[in-house]
């Protein structure tokens, strides 16, 4: 066994204690090591620890954790107590997929910096200037958040406004609030389908196409395409974005063009997303049944099982990917037509009037959803208990030949979670807004729940996804039946990785760089003096905010301005993601916008006209960035501990848009200022936001 001596500079925490933390993969090699005492402010040689070597094997330190003894001279011995903390980390804790795992465990090719590293605890030496110190109270730095998700909002209030019931009066003040929220959302997102440009198919000339064996693998979607060669050996080029006039007109492309004439319904249902998403949508439309062009996710489950929360998260995810998606909540229809003062008797199976009323509003919601799909919508989330086969058969009959139905059943056997959800329901639901007595509302809801439990029939028909005890994030299982296609597969993958464990996610740009000072885009420059000050303030902030969160991690891009911003932060693992790199400006990298306007006026105007879809020559578009960020989103959803993401403006705009449920068209215009921390709090009550501005 090779001897490995850790040449780490151990920073003193107190007069008699050091702490060493390191992260290892499950299959790590055995570590045989000793501690070295390294003088901090001199070039004196290191002093080797007395005694036998320490052995770290299988994620555990072997033997007793003994004191560390250092002999300075014949009669002088230093004795220190040592705490060793070792965290076993699975590959998925280091990256979102095995590809990212392999990439990120190699040293960075650009600067030789390892992708996973542990710093010593924050220094308190002379280099920490007073200009980088923070107030003890972090609330001192809070600034107003621009989005409306900074408070607790009942998720059902944010669902689609019932169109078929617009003639009915609103029955309670609480419901007025819900309708106002939904109307506002509709005005932002727009009820009309997004306009999608005509797509051109490029078919290579078989006689001239290079037929070599070279293949390249797409890092984002795991597909293969012919390796592009030089002009003398042209290959099949796969455009990963939506619309690219420069590539279509390229004289070096040996191809002929054929317009794909889709009917209006097909064009409207095509997602405004890049790469695999658009390709899969076209395949489904050209090869699949007509009803497969529209997908209805029909929730099934008893009350207080997290259906509405799951539906809201899934809606947000699909919208962010570029799919036209809306969330239809049957409870909102019921409250609008029948009021919010319905007692538990209204929900009895042996109450024919109540059953008829509930089936009626369910049918109205389904008809609204199908009408919206026929106008261009792609995915409808139908949120209700749908607890009997009779109800589900009614919905399948209404959807026959119009959309494909997949049932999503949420089952929970943890009484603690059910009890928590019941209490949140009573506190937030408009059904109990006019009930001043919490206990009376609690008893009524329990009686309503009993009525549903008496007649509940688990899903066994059709295509379905069952989530069993998944909400806690600790185990559980997911069952699928008759699920096929790109989009249903992505939905299953997303649901596998979601849970309700509360944890903060901190988003921040790197400190000001030299290119920021010069007004140049892209690049890989170092930090300015202001950026260096911010890096120290950020370290101070993270230490205060996450002082009790030892399982937290720091994520950066592979560009040095984010790595340098994170460098003063100690005590947490740091993971570099290439997916977090800034949007690549291609030939415009390193230029100012004034230079682009002067030297490339056509590109400047094209970007100004459509920043979302515009792709820099030989560079990326915002839609490309969204595509490569999907593994990051999945991993952020999967994490149970806090994460600090230090990245770049375009990337953080896209990440923030996911959590804030902002439309794709707004992403290029979202404000993400320098030296500001956006805290996203994820948990059972949804997503809340808080902002801290550490520097002007």
XYZ file of C-alpha atoms in Angstrom:
696
model
C 0.000 0.000 0.000
C 1.418 3.353 -0.978
C 1.979 5.939 1.717
C -0.005 9.115 1.169
C 0.926 12.066 3.317
C -1.601 14.884 3.241
C 0.298 18.126 2.704
C -2.604 20.273 3.866
C -2.150 23.482 5.761
C -4.209 22.826 8.884
C -5.646 26.079 10.181
C -5.951 26.482 13.924
C -9.581 26.728 15.152
C -8.697 27.164 18.810
C -5.666 26.836 21.033
C -5.750 23.035 20.978
C -7.897 21.787 18.092
C -7.780 21.422 14.306
C -10.448 20.116 11.976
C -9.775 18.237 8.735
C -12.615 17.407 6.324
C -12.381 15.539 3.078
C -14.813 14.025 0.583
C -14.257 10.623 -1.033
C -16.220 8.572 -3.564
C -17.581 5.201 -2.351
C -14.873 3.252 -4.201
C -11.943 5.364 -3.029
C -8.491 3.898 -2.582
C -7.181 3.313 0.927
C -5.520 6.371 2.415
C -2.438 5.748 4.546
C -1.270 9.067 5.942
C 0.154 11.217 8.705
C -0.435 14.834 9.591
C 2.219 17.445 8.952
C 2.586 20.525 11.119
C 3.347 23.348 8.707
C 4.497 26.740 10.008
C 2.161 29.391 8.659
C 4.431 32.410 8.290
C 7.883 30.893 7.708
C 9.690 28.565 5.337
C 10.706 26.105 8.069
C 10.317 22.409 7.184
C 7.139 20.575 8.117
C 7.083 18.429 11.239
C 5.785 14.868 10.786
C 3.264 13.495 13.284
C 4.633 10.985 15.811
C 3.319 7.408 15.928
C 2.017 4.933 13.364
C 0.334 5.916 10.123
C -3.371 6.645 10.106
C -5.523 4.462 7.832
C -8.703 5.612 6.107
C -10.513 2.670 4.487
C -14.059 2.214 3.156
C -15.137 5.683 4.172
C -14.110 5.129 7.811
C -11.018 5.991 9.847
C -9.544 2.744 11.156
C -8.497 2.455 14.781
C -8.870 5.011 17.547
C -8.823 8.733 16.793
C -5.754 9.542 18.831
C -4.131 12.821 19.713
C -1.695 14.294 17.186
C 1.819 14.568 18.642
C 4.530 16.712 17.036
C 8.097 16.622 18.382
C 9.772 20.027 17.977
C 12.972 19.023 19.790
C 14.422 16.528 22.215
C 12.355 17.879 25.118
C 9.518 19.766 23.374
C 6.342 17.988 22.210
C 3.139 19.607 20.931
C -0.055 17.692 21.544
C -3.268 18.514 19.667
C -6.700 17.032 19.581
C -7.840 16.178 16.020
C -11.391 15.770 14.705
C -11.715 14.029 11.349
C -14.980 14.279 9.439
C -15.395 12.050 6.383
C -18.445 12.222 4.103
C -19.161 9.352 1.730
C -20.522 10.810 -1.481
C -22.214 8.920 -4.285
C -21.466 9.822 -7.896
C -24.852 11.544 -8.116
C -23.838 13.827 -5.262
C -20.924 15.006 -7.380
C -22.811 15.431 -10.636
C -26.171 14.785 -12.240
C -25.043 11.852 -14.364
C -22.207 9.429 -14.768
C -20.763 11.543 -17.591
C -20.550 14.602 -15.382
C -19.143 12.397 -12.622
C -16.318 11.218 -14.840
C -15.640 14.707 -16.151
C -15.736 16.474 -12.808
C -13.430 14.101 -10.973
C -10.633 14.889 -13.387
C -8.534 17.998 -12.881
C -9.630 20.973 -14.918
C -7.882 20.940 -18.279
C -7.714 24.743 -18.249
C -5.993 25.388 -14.956
C -5.254 22.022 -13.352
C -7.594 22.766 -10.464
C -9.369 19.630 -9.144
C -13.131 19.732 -9.545
C -13.760 18.638 -5.953
C -11.742 20.271 -3.229
C -11.838 21.078 0.476
C -10.437 24.286 1.876
C -9.377 24.870 5.430
C -11.641 26.780 7.745
C -11.938 30.514 7.077
C -8.831 32.404 8.034
C -8.827 35.225 10.504
C -5.363 36.419 9.586
C -4.261 39.888 8.585
C -5.396 39.428 4.968
C -9.040 39.614 6.031
C -9.518 43.352 5.837
C -12.305 45.192 7.601
C -13.764 46.137 4.220
C -14.782 42.492 3.753
C -16.526 42.128 7.118
C -20.286 41.804 7.482
C -22.829 42.912 10.020
C -23.782 40.195 12.483
C -27.411 40.473 11.412
C -27.739 39.233 7.833
C -31.189 40.825 7.576
C -29.325 44.126 7.322
C -28.505 43.211 3.699
C -31.986 42.102 2.594
C -33.332 43.938 -0.464
C -36.796 43.628 -2.069
C -37.222 40.640 -4.393
C -38.689 41.457 -7.816
C -40.846 38.320 -8.027
C -44.075 37.583 -6.192
C -42.880 34.306 -4.672
C -41.314 35.811 -1.568
C -44.275 34.794 0.616
C -46.383 31.695 1.226
C -49.028 31.220 -1.468
C -51.577 28.426 -1.685
C -50.527 26.508 -4.785
C -54.079 25.913 -6.046
C -54.609 29.678 -6.271
C -51.893 29.885 -8.937
C -53.545 27.377 -11.262
C -55.396 28.129 -14.494
C -58.389 30.481 -14.187
C -61.580 28.578 -15.133
C -62.716 29.839 -18.524
C -66.008 27.923 -18.629
C -67.160 29.526 -15.366
C -66.441 33.176 -16.125
C -70.124 34.006 -15.788
C -70.303 32.835 -12.201
C -69.824 35.145 -9.244
C -66.977 34.774 -6.803
C -68.260 33.367 -3.533
C -65.690 34.461 -0.981
C -63.002 37.002 -0.338
C -60.435 34.253 -0.156
C -61.326 33.067 -3.611
C -61.092 36.607 -4.930
C -57.483 36.597 -3.874
C -56.885 33.308 -5.687
C -58.524 34.525 -8.871
C -56.474 37.710 -8.807
C -53.273 35.688 -8.601
C -54.279 33.457 -11.459
C -55.379 36.367 -13.609
C -52.040 38.004 -13.057
C -50.252 34.812 -13.980
C -52.340 34.418 -17.106
C -51.537 37.944 -18.173
C -47.819 37.253 -17.787
C -47.740 33.849 -19.407
C -50.377 34.652 -22.021
C -53.302 32.418 -22.913
C -52.280 32.306 -26.560
C -49.722 29.700 -27.633
C -46.195 30.879 -28.235
C -45.424 31.589 -31.870
C -42.983 29.071 -33.265
C -41.023 29.781 -36.420
C -41.320 27.437 -39.395
C -38.700 24.724 -39.227
C -36.508 23.754 -42.162
C -35.176 20.245 -42.570
C -31.608 20.017 -43.874
C -31.115 16.775 -45.796
C -27.472 16.077 -46.683
C -26.510 14.994 -50.187
C -25.778 11.258 -49.810
C -23.178 11.376 -52.577
C -21.140 14.007 -50.781
C -21.786 13.165 -47.148
C -18.765 11.889 -45.264
C -19.323 8.269 -44.260
C -16.474 7.831 -41.833
C -16.814 6.075 -38.515
C -16.160 9.132 -36.390
C -18.967 9.762 -33.921
C -19.395 12.308 -31.176
C -21.533 11.899 -28.116
C -23.877 14.661 -26.988
C -23.059 15.403 -23.370
C -26.511 16.766 -22.657
C -28.831 14.130 -24.051
C -26.647 11.078 -24.660
C -27.310 10.801 -28.398
C -24.864 10.303 -31.215
C -24.299 12.252 -34.407
C -21.708 12.167 -37.162
C -18.547 14.011 -36.271
C -18.419 17.297 -38.221
C -15.411 17.338 -40.539
C -13.700 19.995 -42.581
C -15.354 21.144 -45.797
C -13.586 18.435 -47.774
C -15.220 15.784 -45.569
C -18.621 17.139 -44.695
C -20.725 15.294 -42.137
C -24.251 15.445 -40.805
C -24.637 18.539 -38.631
C -27.289 18.489 -35.918
C -28.543 21.955 -34.997
C -29.075 21.952 -31.229
C -31.064 25.170 -31.162
C -34.288 26.603 -32.514
C -33.810 28.587 -35.702
C -30.319 29.355 -36.937
C -30.384 31.390 -40.166
C -26.604 31.505 -40.375
C -26.393 27.718 -40.516
C -29.218 27.362 -43.017
C -27.546 29.839 -45.389
C -24.048 28.482 -44.902
C -22.407 27.993 -48.318
C -20.237 25.228 -46.872
C -23.233 23.014 -46.173
C -23.948 20.599 -49.003
C -27.696 20.130 -48.595
C -31.022 20.768 -50.184
C -33.983 22.229 -48.342
C -37.541 20.993 -47.928
C -40.143 22.921 -45.981
C -41.929 20.852 -43.377
C -45.606 21.720 -43.728
C -47.355 20.944 -40.473
C -50.960 21.804 -39.790
C -51.679 24.683 -37.422
C -52.277 22.372 -34.502
C -48.933 20.638 -34.953
C -46.936 23.857 -35.225
C -48.563 25.386 -32.169
C -47.908 22.310 -30.064
C -44.189 22.297 -30.841
C -42.203 23.367 -27.770
C -39.952 26.414 -27.938
C -37.063 24.336 -26.637
C -33.722 23.255 -27.989
C -32.123 20.086 -29.202
C -33.584 16.811 -27.999
C -36.824 18.413 -26.839
C -37.683 19.764 -30.282
C -36.445 16.622 -32.026
C -38.589 14.390 -29.825
C -41.616 16.619 -30.357
C -41.243 16.346 -34.147
C -40.851 12.559 -33.943
C -43.975 12.241 -31.802
C -45.968 14.422 -34.186
C -44.833 12.646 -37.345
C -44.846 9.051 -36.096
C -47.213 8.870 -33.118
C -51.017 8.876 -32.929
C -52.667 12.290 -33.127
C -53.769 12.209 -29.484
C -50.129 11.687 -28.401
C -49.386 15.263 -29.487
C -51.222 16.402 -26.352
C -50.550 14.953 -22.924
C -52.849 15.076 -19.879
C -51.266 14.258 -16.527
C -54.253 13.357 -14.320
C -53.490 13.433 -10.594
C -54.959 10.720 -8.357
C -54.782 10.552 -4.582
C -56.426 11.264 -1.269
C -56.420 14.829 0.087
C -53.249 16.014 1.887
C -50.969 13.716 -0.115
C -49.112 16.496 -1.941
C -50.950 16.309 -5.281
C -51.212 20.048 -5.859
C -47.617 20.638 -4.787
C -46.388 17.878 -7.127
C -48.528 19.272 -9.952
C -47.141 22.780 -9.424
C -43.519 21.541 -9.511
C -44.121 19.476 -12.619
C -45.831 22.410 -14.342
C -42.890 24.664 -13.535
C -40.372 22.118 -14.840
C -42.161 21.511 -18.148
C -42.685 25.234 -18.766
C -39.015 25.851 -18.169
C -38.115 23.184 -20.737
C -40.271 25.038 -23.239
C -43.441 22.948 -23.289
C -46.763 24.803 -23.272
C -48.090 23.570 -19.923
C -50.984 24.615 -17.683
C -52.228 23.451 -14.311
C -55.990 22.946 -13.980
C -57.202 22.576 -10.377
C -60.728 21.147 -10.027
C -61.023 22.492 -6.479
C -60.739 25.996 -7.875
C -63.605 25.260 -10.271
C -65.670 23.898 -7.382
C -65.078 26.938 -5.210
C -65.940 29.295 -8.043
C -69.247 27.584 -8.846
C -70.371 26.273 -5.452
C -68.563 28.482 -2.955
C -66.013 27.772 -0.247
C -68.407 26.995 2.573
C -69.036 23.339 1.701
C -68.907 21.026 4.706
C -67.575 17.464 4.749
C -71.073 16.173 3.847
C -70.649 17.669 0.366
C -67.867 15.126 -0.246
C -69.778 12.015 0.842
C -70.119 9.277 -1.759
C -73.753 8.723 -0.718
C -74.648 12.399 -1.321
C -76.044 12.350 -4.913
C -76.246 16.156 -5.178
C -72.656 16.557 -4.032
C -71.430 13.791 -6.352
C -73.206 15.351 -9.326
C -71.815 18.804 -8.535
C -68.250 17.509 -8.189
C -68.419 15.447 -11.376
C -69.826 18.472 -13.200
C -66.931 20.770 -12.288
C -64.442 17.982 -13.082
C -65.965 17.656 -16.549
C -65.866 21.434 -17.014
C -62.173 21.519 -16.054
C -61.370 18.659 -18.438
C -63.264 20.348 -21.293
C -61.398 23.594 -20.641
C -58.095 21.737 -20.698
C -58.903 19.952 -23.961
C -60.059 23.218 -25.564
C -56.780 24.835 -24.526
C -54.829 21.929 -26.033
C -56.691 22.301 -29.318
C -55.612 25.952 -29.349
C -51.944 24.980 -29.039
C -51.355 23.710 -25.508
C -49.181 20.640 -25.133
C -49.308 19.359 -21.539
C -52.260 19.784 -19.176
C -51.949 18.929 -15.471
C -55.402 17.898 -14.187
C -55.348 18.280 -10.407
C -58.103 16.548 -8.399
C -58.576 13.493 -6.158
C -60.028 11.370 -9.022
C -60.300 8.660 -6.406
C -62.704 6.212 -8.112
C -62.566 4.217 -11.328
C -65.905 5.705 -12.347
C -64.478 9.251 -12.237
C -61.326 8.227 -14.097
C -63.355 6.395 -16.759
C -65.395 9.575 -17.272
C -62.195 11.552 -17.849
C -60.787 8.967 -20.276
C -64.021 9.053 -22.263
C -63.887 12.863 -22.477
C -60.240 12.706 -23.634
C -60.671 9.874 -26.138
C -59.103 10.775 -29.483
C -58.089 14.232 -28.198
C -55.201 13.701 -25.782
C -53.216 10.967 -24.129
C -53.883 10.454 -20.410
C -51.270 9.386 -17.876
C -52.482 8.984 -14.301
C -50.106 10.232 -11.597
C -51.036 8.698 -8.248
C -49.484 9.979 -5.018
C -49.580 7.561 -2.074
C -48.262 8.421 1.383
C -48.232 6.140 4.427
C -46.272 8.456 6.743
C -48.804 9.779 9.255
C -46.470 12.602 10.300
C -46.355 13.974 6.745
C -50.123 13.557 6.332
C -50.752 15.414 9.581
C -48.422 18.233 8.556
C -50.154 18.532 5.180
C -53.599 18.624 6.805
C -52.596 21.501 9.047
C -51.054 23.403 6.140
C -54.236 22.815 4.149
C -56.402 24.339 6.868
C -54.063 27.313 7.225
C -53.792 28.062 3.498
C -56.819 26.634 1.654
C -59.618 29.073 0.677
C -62.041 26.361 1.864
C -61.230 27.349 5.452
C -60.449 31.038 5.017
C -63.776 31.979 6.609
C -63.421 29.475 9.470
C -61.909 31.304 12.470
C -61.718 28.149 14.612
C -58.727 26.071 13.547
C -59.898 22.980 15.440
C -63.338 23.136 13.823
C -61.680 23.307 10.406
C -59.401 20.433 11.368
C -62.344 18.213 12.366
C -64.213 19.054 9.151
C -61.224 18.245 6.957
C -60.647 14.939 8.780
C -64.292 14.061 8.136
C -63.842 14.970 4.450
C -60.763 12.762 4.310
C -62.701 9.859 5.852
C -65.355 10.212 3.147
C -62.716 9.892 0.425
C -60.940 6.970 2.105
C -64.155 4.890 2.197
C -64.442 4.824 -1.606
C -60.813 5.199 -2.717
C -59.715 2.842 -5.509
C -56.003 2.767 -6.460
C -55.126 3.156 -10.124
C -54.783 -0.115 -12.002
C -55.988 0.963 -15.445
C -54.323 2.669 -18.401
C -50.939 4.362 -18.313
C -49.916 5.425 -14.841
C -47.115 6.546 -12.554
C -47.383 5.709 -8.845
C -45.348 7.714 -6.350
C -45.272 5.771 -3.089
C -43.854 7.565 -0.031
C -41.668 9.730 -2.269
C -42.391 13.130 -0.715
C -40.019 12.702 2.227
C -37.013 12.280 -0.054
C -35.853 9.273 1.995
C -36.468 6.173 -0.079
C -39.934 5.374 -1.300
C -40.645 3.882 -4.683
C -42.065 4.809 -8.036
C -43.999 2.425 -10.273
C -44.745 2.973 -13.945
C -47.070 1.149 -16.296
C -47.378 1.548 -20.071
C -45.177 4.670 -20.150
C -43.367 5.428 -23.407
C -42.110 8.434 -25.329
C -39.583 11.177 -24.701
C -41.711 13.541 -22.634
C -43.323 10.915 -20.342
C -39.833 9.551 -19.752
C -38.544 12.985 -18.751
C -41.517 13.396 -16.408
C -40.743 10.094 -14.670
C -37.063 11.051 -14.322
C -38.017 14.401 -12.804
C -40.480 12.879 -10.331
C -37.909 10.325 -9.164
C -35.640 13.168 -8.051
C -38.131 15.486 -6.313
C -38.975 15.672 -2.620
C -40.223 18.152 -0.017
C -37.177 18.401 2.266
C -36.765 22.100 3.187
C -33.377 23.537 2.199
C -32.018 26.823 0.849
C -30.350 27.278 -2.521
C -28.145 30.363 -2.791
C -27.565 31.817 -6.257
C -24.923 34.469 -6.868
C -22.795 35.781 -9.686
C -19.035 35.761 -9.401
C -17.383 38.868 -8.030
C -16.743 41.654 -10.501
C -14.150 40.561 -13.074
C -11.718 42.611 -15.115
C -13.861 42.015 -18.195
C -16.865 43.383 -16.291
C -14.861 46.544 -15.683
C -13.942 46.770 -19.376
C -17.479 45.972 -20.542
C -16.423 42.855 -22.431
C -18.572 39.729 -22.689
C -17.343 36.199 -22.017
C -13.656 35.756 -21.398
C -11.930 34.134 -18.441
C -10.307 36.981 -16.558
C -9.459 37.357 -12.897
C -11.418 39.355 -10.335
C -11.159 43.104 -9.965
C -10.396 44.606 -6.564
C -14.134 44.969 -5.909
C -14.614 41.332 -6.929
C -11.969 40.211 -4.448
C -13.686 42.115 -1.657
C -16.999 40.489 -2.589
C -15.437 37.011 -2.501
C -14.434 37.602 1.119
C -17.814 39.025 2.027
C -19.493 36.070 0.368
C -17.340 33.665 2.410
C -18.342 35.523 5.566
C -21.993 35.384 4.565
C -21.933 31.665 3.763
C -20.196 30.916 7.062
C -22.897 32.776 8.994
C -25.867 31.589 6.947
C -24.847 27.919 6.760
C -22.931 27.574 10.009
C -25.088 24.611 11.093
C -25.252 23.033 7.616
C -22.078 20.986 7.370
C -23.519 18.917 4.503
C -23.822 21.981 2.247
C -21.780 22.252 -0.946
C -20.447 24.990 -3.221
C -20.991 24.709 -6.974
C -19.052 26.822 -9.469
C -18.437 26.882 -13.192
C -15.036 25.930 -14.606
C -14.155 29.571 -15.325
C -11.644 31.122 -12.981
C -13.759 34.112 -11.933
C -16.244 31.798 -10.189
C -13.501 29.574 -8.780
C -11.689 32.613 -7.369
C -14.946 33.948 -5.909
C -15.453 30.653 -4.091
C -11.847 30.242 -2.951
C -12.188 32.056 0.432
C -15.138 29.855 1.421
C -13.835 27.125 3.708
C -15.214 23.934 5.187
C -17.474 22.872 2.303
C -16.851 20.666 -0.741
C -16.543 22.607 -3.991
C -17.758 21.092 -7.236
C -17.083 22.515 -10.683
C -19.767 22.127 -13.349
C -19.046 22.844 -16.986
C -22.798 23.178 -17.364
C -22.571 26.310 -15.180
C -20.169 28.090 -17.555
C -21.373 31.395 -18.987
C -23.269 31.440 -22.279
C -20.628 31.060 -24.981
C -20.479 34.103 -27.244
C -18.570 32.317 -30.003
C -16.687 34.712 -32.269
C -18.010 37.592 -30.152
C -16.271 36.349 -27.021
C -14.171 39.139 -25.523
C -15.884 41.923 -27.496
C -17.952 44.808 -26.143
C -21.511 45.316 -27.347
C -20.401 48.537 -29.018
C -17.788 46.605 -30.993
C -20.399 44.048 -32.022
C -22.763 46.841 -33.113
C -20.021 48.491 -35.159
C -18.390 45.437 -36.723
C -21.315 42.982 -36.863
C -24.479 45.094 -37.172
C -26.600 42.214 -38.482
C -25.739 40.071 -35.481
C -26.374 42.973 -33.122
C -29.863 43.545 -34.573
C -30.672 39.812 -34.632
C -29.818 39.506 -30.953
C -31.789 42.634 -30.105
C -34.849 41.235 -31.925
C -34.931 37.833 -30.150
C -32.462 37.388 -27.302
C -33.987 34.070 -26.265
C -33.406 32.236 -29.539
C -30.481 34.234 -30.873
C -27.317 32.173 -31.099
C -23.938 33.872 -31.274
C -21.954 32.825 -34.375
C -20.266 29.576 -33.359
C -21.671 30.152 -29.890
C -24.801 29.499 -27.856
C -28.332 30.797 -27.382
C -30.300 31.031 -24.145
C -32.213 27.931 -25.240
C -28.904 26.076 -25.548
C -28.049 27.141 -22.001
C -31.401 25.859 -20.722
C -30.778 22.513 -22.380
C -27.377 22.023 -20.735
C -28.706 23.192 -17.367
C -31.354 20.488 -17.078
C -28.981 18.065 -15.225
C -28.170 20.898 -12.810
C -31.882 21.469 -12.131
C -32.451 17.758 -11.549
C -29.532 17.622 -9.114
C -30.705 20.747 -7.270
C -34.124 19.120 -6.883
C -32.501 15.930 -5.619
C -30.210 17.570 -3.057
C -31.378 17.539 0.572
C -28.671 19.882 1.859
C -28.104 23.563 1.018
C -26.254 24.427 -2.184
C -24.419 27.650 -3.063
C -24.281 28.180 -6.830
C -21.639 30.682 -7.985
C -22.084 31.201 -11.698
C -22.739 33.801 -14.407
C -25.506 36.168 -15.430
C -27.095 34.212 -18.301
C -26.871 30.906 -16.437
C -28.365 32.334 -13.242
C -31.147 33.979 -15.235
C -32.106 30.548 -16.540
C -31.849 28.885 -13.107
C -33.791 31.662 -11.414
C -36.519 31.470 -14.076
C -37.042 27.819 -13.176
C -37.548 28.475 -9.466
C -39.579 31.659 -9.991
C -41.685 30.060 -12.767
C -40.907 32.856 -15.188
C -41.807 32.489 -18.902
C -39.013 31.615 -21.308
C -39.355 34.912 -23.162
C -38.491 36.821 -19.963
C -35.282 34.910 -19.187
C -32.854 37.170 -21.128
C -34.227 40.210 -19.295
C -34.267 38.951 -15.681
C -32.255 41.149 -13.346
C -29.363 39.304 -11.668
C -27.045 42.041 -10.369
C -23.459 41.620 -9.262
C -22.602 41.177 -5.589
C -26.133 40.068 -4.691
C -27.243 36.726 -3.240
C -30.609 35.256 -4.217
C -31.771 32.770 -1.590
C -34.345 30.273 -2.862
C -36.041 28.429 -0.015
C -37.469 25.091 -1.164
C -39.861 23.027 0.913
C -43.382 21.864 1.547
C -44.885 25.350 1.196
C -43.389 25.842 -2.262
C -40.603 28.216 -3.306
C -39.863 31.483 -1.511
C -37.199 34.046 -2.365
C -35.046 36.470 -0.413
C -32.267 38.717 -1.736
C -29.158 40.036 0.017
C -27.070 42.831 -1.462
C -23.607 42.708 0.100
C -22.043 45.516 -1.953
C -23.143 48.383 -4.153
